[in-house]
Coordinates of C-alpha atoms in Angstrom, one line a residue:
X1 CA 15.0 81.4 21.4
X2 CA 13.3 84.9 21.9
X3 CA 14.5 87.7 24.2
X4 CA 12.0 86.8 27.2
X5 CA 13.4 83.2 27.6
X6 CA 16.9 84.4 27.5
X7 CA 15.9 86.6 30.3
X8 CA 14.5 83.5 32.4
X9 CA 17.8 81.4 31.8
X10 CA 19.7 84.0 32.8
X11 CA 18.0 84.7 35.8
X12 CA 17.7 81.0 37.0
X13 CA 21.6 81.1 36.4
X14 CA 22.0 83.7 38.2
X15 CA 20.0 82.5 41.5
X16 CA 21.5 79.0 41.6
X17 CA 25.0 80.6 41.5
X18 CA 23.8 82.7 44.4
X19 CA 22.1 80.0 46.3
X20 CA 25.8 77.8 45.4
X21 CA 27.8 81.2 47.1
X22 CA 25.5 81.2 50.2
X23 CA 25.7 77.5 50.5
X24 CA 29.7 77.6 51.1
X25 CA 29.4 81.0 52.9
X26 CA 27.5 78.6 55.4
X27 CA 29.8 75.7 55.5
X28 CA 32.9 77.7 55.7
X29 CA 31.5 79.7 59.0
X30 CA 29.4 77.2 60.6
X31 CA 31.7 75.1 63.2
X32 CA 32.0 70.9 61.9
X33 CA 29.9 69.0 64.3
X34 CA 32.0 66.4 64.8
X35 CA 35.8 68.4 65.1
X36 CA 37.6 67.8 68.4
X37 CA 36.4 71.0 70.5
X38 CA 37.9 72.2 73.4
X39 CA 36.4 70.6 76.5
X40 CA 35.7 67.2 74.6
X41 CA 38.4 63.8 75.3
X42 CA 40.7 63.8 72.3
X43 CA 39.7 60.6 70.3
X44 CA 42.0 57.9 70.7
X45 CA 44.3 56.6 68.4
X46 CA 47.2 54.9 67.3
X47 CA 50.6 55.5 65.0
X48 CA 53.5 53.8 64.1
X49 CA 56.4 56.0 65.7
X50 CA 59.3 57.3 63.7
X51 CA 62.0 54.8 65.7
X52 CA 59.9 52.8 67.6
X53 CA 56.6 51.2 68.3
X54 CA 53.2 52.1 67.7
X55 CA 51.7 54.7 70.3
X56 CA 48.9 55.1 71.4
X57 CA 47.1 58.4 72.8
X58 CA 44.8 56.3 75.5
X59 CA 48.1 55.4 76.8
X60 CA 48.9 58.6 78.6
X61 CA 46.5 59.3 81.0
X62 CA 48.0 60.7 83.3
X63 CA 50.3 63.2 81.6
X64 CA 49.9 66.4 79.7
X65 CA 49.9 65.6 76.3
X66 CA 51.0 68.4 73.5
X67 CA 50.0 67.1 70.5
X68 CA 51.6 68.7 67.2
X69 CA 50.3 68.2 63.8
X70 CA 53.4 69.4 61.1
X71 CA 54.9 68.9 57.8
X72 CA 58.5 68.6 56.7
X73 CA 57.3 71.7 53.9
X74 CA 55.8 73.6 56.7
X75 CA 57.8 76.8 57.2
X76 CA 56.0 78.0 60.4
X77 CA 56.1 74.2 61.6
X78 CA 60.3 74.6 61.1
X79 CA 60.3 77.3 63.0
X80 CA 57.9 75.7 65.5
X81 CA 60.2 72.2 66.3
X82 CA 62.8 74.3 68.3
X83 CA 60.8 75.7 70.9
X84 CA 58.6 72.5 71.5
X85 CA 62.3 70.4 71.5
X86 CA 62.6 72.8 74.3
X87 CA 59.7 72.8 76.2
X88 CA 59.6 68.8 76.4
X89 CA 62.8 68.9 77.9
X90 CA 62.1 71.6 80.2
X91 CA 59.0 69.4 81.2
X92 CA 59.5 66.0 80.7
X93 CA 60.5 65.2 84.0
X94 CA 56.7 66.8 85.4
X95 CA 54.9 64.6 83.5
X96 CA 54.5 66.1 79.8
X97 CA 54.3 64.0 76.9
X98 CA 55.2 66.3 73.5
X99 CA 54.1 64.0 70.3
X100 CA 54.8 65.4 66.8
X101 CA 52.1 63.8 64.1
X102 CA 53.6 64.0 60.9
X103 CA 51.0 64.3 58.2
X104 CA 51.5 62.2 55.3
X105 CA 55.1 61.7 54.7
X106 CA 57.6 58.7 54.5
X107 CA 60.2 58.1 57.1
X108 CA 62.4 59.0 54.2
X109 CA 61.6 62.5 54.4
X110 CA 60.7 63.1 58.2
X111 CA 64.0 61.3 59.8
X112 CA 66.6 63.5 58.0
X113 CA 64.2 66.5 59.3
X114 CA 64.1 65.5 62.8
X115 CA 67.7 64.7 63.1
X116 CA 68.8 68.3 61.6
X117 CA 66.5 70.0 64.4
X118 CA 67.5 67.7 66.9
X119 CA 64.3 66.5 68.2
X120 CA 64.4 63.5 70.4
X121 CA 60.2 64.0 71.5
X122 CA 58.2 61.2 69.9
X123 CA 57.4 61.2 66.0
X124 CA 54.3 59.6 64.6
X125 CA 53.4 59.0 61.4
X126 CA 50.0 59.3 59.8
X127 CA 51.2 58.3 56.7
X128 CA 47.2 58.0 55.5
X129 CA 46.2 61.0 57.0
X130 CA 43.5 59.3 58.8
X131 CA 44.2 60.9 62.0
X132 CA 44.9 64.2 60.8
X133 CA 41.0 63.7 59.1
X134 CA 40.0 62.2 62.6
X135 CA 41.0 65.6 64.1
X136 CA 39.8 67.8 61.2
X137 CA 43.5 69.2 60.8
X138 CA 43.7 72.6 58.3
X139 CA 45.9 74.9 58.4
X140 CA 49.5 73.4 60.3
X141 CA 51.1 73.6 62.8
X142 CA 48.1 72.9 64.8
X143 CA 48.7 71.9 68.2
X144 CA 46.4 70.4 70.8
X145 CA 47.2 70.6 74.7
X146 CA 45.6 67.4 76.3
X147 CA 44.8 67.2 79.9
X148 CA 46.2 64.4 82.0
X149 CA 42.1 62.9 82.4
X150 CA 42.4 63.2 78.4
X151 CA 40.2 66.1 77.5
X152 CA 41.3 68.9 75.0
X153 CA 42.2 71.9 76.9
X154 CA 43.3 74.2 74.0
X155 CA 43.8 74.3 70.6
X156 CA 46.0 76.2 68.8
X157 CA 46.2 77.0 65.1
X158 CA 49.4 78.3 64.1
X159 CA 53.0 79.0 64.6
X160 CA 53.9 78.6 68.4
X161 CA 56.8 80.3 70.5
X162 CA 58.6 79.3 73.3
X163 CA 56.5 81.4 76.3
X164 CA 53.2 80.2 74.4
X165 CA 54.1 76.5 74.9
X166 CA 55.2 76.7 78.9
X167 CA 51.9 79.3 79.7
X168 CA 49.7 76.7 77.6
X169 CA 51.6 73.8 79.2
X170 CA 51.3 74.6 82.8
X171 CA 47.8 74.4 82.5
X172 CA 48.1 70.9 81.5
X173 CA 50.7 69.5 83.8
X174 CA 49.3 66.6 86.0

């Protein structure tokens, strides 16, 4: 092979490993079509509870729905449980509905979790991750606040505190 060709291979190289970088530049920034966006109804769906029976989402029109996606490994998500414990009691009685989604563990892991921080809200358990994909869930704790017609009011990536949850609740409360 002579210098010139060299100098052709490496070029083609080169430009499909740029057009490869520009490519996941795109995807990266450009917004999923079909993620749950604020303003759109929260898809429907249903989970086996951690002590109890299935739930579904459709049934709680009516309420203000915070829905949590966490992890028994999540740090933030520890820190988190407290002040949504909190909130959901502080709220319960005006119509707010706090679900946790756990994502991808046994009942083995999540009930010795939710005993230790004492949380009595209900547990669900996406033990296939299908909802988590449903609702295009990244980073965790990611927490959506449902209206009481069922659309998405606000979604929140990250570790939430106590003031966050009752300013982002009130706006939910039927």
């Amino acid at each position: 092979m002579n210098k010139s060709n060299r100098t052709y291979i490496r070029v083609a190289v080169l430009g499909l490993l740029l057009v490869a970088l520009v490519f996941a530049l795109y995807s990266s920034f450009v917004k999923d079509p079909n993620a749950v966006k604020v303003g759109s109804a929260a898809p429907n769906f249903s989970l086996q509870q951690l002590n109890g029976p299935e739930m579904a989402l459709g049934d709680l029109k009516g309420k203000g729905v915070v829905l949590n996606f966490w992890g028994t490994w999540c740090e933030p998500c520890k820190k988190e449980l407290p002040a949504l414990q909190q909130q959901y009691n502080q709220f319960k009685d005006k119509g707010l509905v706090v679900i946790g989604v756990n994502i991808g563990e046994s009942p083995v892991a999540v009930e010795p979790f939710v005993k230790q921080f004492g949380v009595n809200f209900p547990i669900l358990l996406d033990s296939d991750s299908q909802i988590t994909k449903l609702y295009r869930i990244g980073p965790i704790p990611t927490t959506y606040f449902i209206s009481p017609d069922g659309d998405v009011e606000e979604i929140f990536i990250g570790q939430l505190n106590e003031a966050m949850i009752a300013e982002k609740v009130t706006k939910i409360l039927p």
